[in-house]
Amino acid sequence: MCVFCKIIAGEIPSTKVYEDEEMIVIKDIEPKAKCHYLCIPKEHFALLAEMDDERAEIVKHCLAKLPMLRKELGLENGYRLVINQGEDAGQTVHHLHIHVLGGETLPW
Ligand code: 5GP
Ligand code: ZN
């Protein structure tokens, strides 16, 4: 089982800020911004290239839900979403996840 599947199963502790049937949102263990969350679909797949209709619905759900969480996540002034895909992007966990960065003016 991958590290995010273990987090979803409750086998590895995390700071969970939101959960529903499709996804969890946790704090990144090594934050790269003042606010750094990971939005993780509960279904395990690594890459957007592995998308099918069902997975597209899950990603759509994540993207639609995140703006609703802005206030409680401290992201009212804006935020950045990042999805690393593969080696050149530095993807280290091969379970699709959306980085959510904000809480300050981000570089670049
Ligand atoms: P990637 O480089 O794959 O896009 O991002 C993986 C992210 O997961 C990294 O920012 C890393 O800090 C985070 N991460 C890795 N292991 C854990 C963990 O056990 N708990 C939490 N909360 N974040 C993790
Ligand atoms: Zn997984």
mmCIF file of C-alpha atoms and ligand atoms in Angstrom:
data_model
loop_
_atom_site.group_PDB
_atom_site.id
_atom_site.type_symbol
_atom_site.label_atom_id
_atom_site.label_comp_id
_atom_site.label_asym_id
_atom_site.label_seq_id
_atom_site.Cartn_x
_atom_site.Cartn_y
_atom_site.Cartn_z
ATOM 1 C CA MET A 1 0.000 0.000 0.000
ATOM 2 C CA CYS A 2 1.335 3.483 -0.805
ATOM 3 C CA VAL A 3 1.860 6.127 1.877
ATOM 4 C CA PHE A 4 -1.320 8.027 0.938
ATOM 5 C CA CYS A 5 -3.410 4.835 0.905
ATOM 6 C CA LYS A 6 -2.060 4.168 4.412
ATOM 7 C CA ILE A 7 -3.008 7.701 5.487
ATOM 8 C CA ILE A 8 -6.509 7.229 4.009
ATOM 9 C CA ALA A 9 -6.817 3.887 5.844
ATOM 10 C CA GLY A 10 -5.725 5.565 9.100
ATOM 11 C CA GLU A 11 -2.571 3.438 9.341
ATOM 12 C CA ILE A 12 -0.309 6.518 9.222
ATOM 13 C CA PRO A 13 -1.324 9.594 11.218
ATOM 14 C CA SER A 14 -1.956 12.885 9.431
ATOM 15 C CA THR A 15 -3.468 16.270 10.128
ATOM 16 C CA LYS A 16 -6.747 15.913 8.284
ATOM 17 C CA VAL A 17 -8.615 19.142 7.592
ATOM 18 C CA TYR A 18 -11.408 17.735 5.412
ATOM 19 C CA GLU A 19 -12.781 14.355 4.389
ATOM 20 C CA ASP A 20 -15.692 13.115 2.332
ATOM 21 C CA GLU A 21 -16.472 9.951 0.344
ATOM 22 C CA GLU A 22 -14.144 10.825 -2.511
ATOM 23 C CA MET A 23 -11.162 12.610 -0.978
ATOM 24 C CA ILE A 24 -9.202 13.791 2.010
ATOM 25 C CA VAL A 25 -7.352 17.051 2.538
ATOM 26 C CA ILE A 26 -4.349 16.897 4.877
ATOM 27 C CA LYS A 27 -1.506 19.202 5.840
ATOM 28 C CA ASP A 28 1.723 18.461 3.982
ATOM 29 C CA ILE A 29 4.355 17.082 6.352
ATOM 30 C CA GLU A 30 7.031 19.328 4.777
ATOM 31 C CA PRO A 31 5.203 22.566 3.942
ATOM 32 C CA LYS A 32 6.615 24.581 1.037
ATOM 33 C CA ALA A 33 4.375 27.586 1.814
ATOM 34 C CA LYS A 34 2.736 29.022 4.931
ATOM 35 C CA CYS A 35 -0.328 26.946 4.077
ATOM 36 C CA HIS A 36 0.380 23.707 2.240
ATOM 37 C CA TYR A 37 -2.305 21.052 1.946
ATOM 38 C CA LEU A 38 -2.607 17.893 -0.090
ATOM 39 C CA CYS A 39 -5.960 17.030 -1.640
ATOM 40 C CA ILE A 40 -5.888 13.270 -2.156
ATOM 41 C CA PRO A 41 -8.548 11.222 -3.960
ATOM 42 C CA LYS A 42 -9.330 8.066 -1.989
ATOM 43 C CA GLU A 43 -8.970 5.929 -5.100
ATOM 44 C CA HIS A 44 -5.369 4.967 -5.809
ATOM 45 C CA PHE A 45 -4.036 5.967 -9.206
ATOM 46 C CA ALA A 46 -0.763 7.686 -9.943
ATOM 47 C CA LEU A 47 -1.162 9.842 -13.001
ATOM 48 C CA LEU A 48 -3.665 11.968 -14.875
ATOM 49 C CA ALA A 49 -2.694 9.761 -17.840
ATOM 50 C CA GLU A 50 -4.585 6.956 -16.072
ATOM 51 C CA MET A 51 -7.784 8.966 -16.176
ATOM 52 C CA ASP A 52 -11.096 7.352 -17.035
ATOM 53 C CA ASP A 53 -14.649 8.714 -16.687
ATOM 54 C CA GLU A 54 -14.973 7.700 -13.042
ATOM 55 C CA ARG A 55 -11.597 9.181 -12.098
ATOM 56 C CA ALA A 56 -12.394 12.344 -14.044
ATOM 57 C CA GLU A 57 -15.489 12.723 -11.849
ATOM 58 C CA ILE A 58 -13.338 12.316 -8.730
ATOM 59 C CA VAL A 59 -10.828 14.947 -9.864
ATOM 60 C CA LYS A 60 -13.721 17.225 -10.814
ATOM 61 C CA HIS A 61 -15.145 16.759 -7.324
ATOM 62 C CA CYS A 62 -11.789 17.719 -5.764
ATOM 63 C CA LEU A 63 -11.499 20.833 -7.941
ATOM 64 C CA ALA A 64 -15.090 21.873 -7.211
ATOM 65 C CA LYS A 65 -14.774 21.291 -3.451
ATOM 66 C CA LEU A 66 -11.500 23.095 -2.804
ATOM 67 C CA PRO A 67 -12.894 26.622 -3.367
ATOM 68 C CA MET A 68 -15.616 25.846 -0.800
ATOM 69 C CA LEU A 69 -12.907 25.114 1.784
ATOM 70 C CA ARG A 70 -10.954 28.321 1.141
ATOM 71 C CA LYS A 71 -12.086 30.075 4.302
ATOM 72 C CA GLU A 72 -11.392 27.252 6.741
ATOM 73 C CA LEU A 73 -8.034 26.567 5.097
ATOM 74 C CA GLY A 74 -6.907 30.208 5.348
ATOM 75 C CA LEU A 75 -6.765 30.656 1.578
ATOM 76 C CA GLU A 76 -9.210 33.518 1.108
ATOM 77 C CA ASN A 77 -6.567 35.688 -0.508
ATOM 78 C CA GLY A 78 -5.779 33.130 -3.207
ATOM 79 C CA TYR A 79 -4.002 29.833 -3.606
ATOM 80 C CA ARG A 80 -2.077 27.742 -6.096
ATOM 81 C CA LEU A 81 -2.777 24.180 -7.183
ATOM 82 C CA VAL A 82 0.069 21.928 -8.337
ATOM 83 C CA ILE A 83 -0.140 18.341 -9.609
ATOM 84 C CA ASN A 84 3.293 16.823 -10.097
ATOM 85 C CA GLN A 85 3.352 14.160 -12.792
ATOM 86 C CA GLY A 86 6.334 11.860 -13.057
ATOM 87 C CA GLU A 87 10.044 12.053 -12.562
ATOM 88 C CA ASP A 88 10.920 15.410 -14.136
ATOM 89 C CA ALA A 89 8.245 17.067 -11.988
ATOM 90 C CA GLY A 90 9.720 15.454 -8.874
ATOM 91 C CA GLN A 91 6.659 13.343 -8.063
ATOM 92 C CA THR A 92 7.633 11.289 -5.032
ATOM 93 C CA VAL A 93 4.291 9.746 -4.057
ATOM 94 C CA HIS A 94 2.699 7.795 -6.894
ATOM 95 C CA HIS A 95 -0.875 8.367 -5.804
ATOM 96 C CA LEU A 96 -2.486 11.349 -7.509
ATOM 97 C CA HIS A 97 -2.631 14.412 -5.260
ATOM 98 C CA ILE A 98 -3.227 18.107 -5.666
ATOM 99 C CA HIS A 99 -0.896 20.411 -3.771
ATOM 100 C CA VAL A 100 -2.774 23.437 -2.414
ATOM 101 C CA LEU A 101 -0.429 26.301 -1.562
ATOM 102 C CA GLY A 102 -1.152 29.720 -0.118
ATOM 103 C CA GLY A 103 -1.436 31.738 3.069
ATOM 104 C CA GLU A 104 1.179 34.198 1.789
ATOM 105 C CA THR A 105 2.343 35.778 -1.466
ATOM 106 C CA LEU A 106 3.917 32.881 -3.308
ATOM 107 C CA PRO A 107 7.216 33.245 -5.209
ATOM 108 C CA TRP A 108 6.706 33.325 -9.007
HETATM 109 P P1 5GP B 1 4.975 15.013 -4.771
HETATM 110 O O1 5GP B 1 6.427 15.407 -4.803
HETATM 111 O O2 5GP B 1 4.800 13.537 -4.996
HETATM 112 O O3 5GP B 1 4.128 15.867 -5.661
HETATM 113 O O4 5GP B 1 4.485 15.369 -3.326
HETATM 114 C C1 5GP B 1 4.423 14.495 -2.264
HETATM 115 C C2 5GP B 1 4.170 15.324 -1.029
HETATM 116 O O5 5GP B 1 3.737 14.471 0.008
HETATM 117 C C3 5GP B 1 5.409 16.065 -0.515
HETATM 118 O O6 5GP B 1 5.142 17.459 -0.466
HETATM 119 C C4 5GP B 1 5.644 15.472 0.863
HETATM 120 O O7 5GP B 1 6.072 16.436 1.806
HETATM 121 C C5 5GP B 1 4.275 14.910 1.218
HETATM 122 N N1 5GP B 1 4.321 13.742 2.075
HETATM 123 C C6 5GP B 1 5.080 12.619 1.897
HETATM 124 N N2 5GP B 1 4.839 11.741 2.889
HETATM 125 C C7 5GP B 1 3.914 12.315 3.690
HETATM 126 C C8 5GP B 1 3.260 11.888 4.906
HETATM 127 O O8 5GP B 1 3.495 10.794 5.437
HETATM 128 N N3 5GP B 1 2.359 12.749 5.457
HETATM 129 C C9 5GP B 1 2.079 13.968 4.897
HETATM 130 N N4 5GP B 1 1.180 14.734 5.522
HETATM 131 N N5 5GP B 1 2.668 14.394 3.765
HETATM 132 C C10 5GP B 1 3.578 13.580 3.185
HETATM 133 ZN ZN ZN B 2 -2.271 4.994 -2.880
#
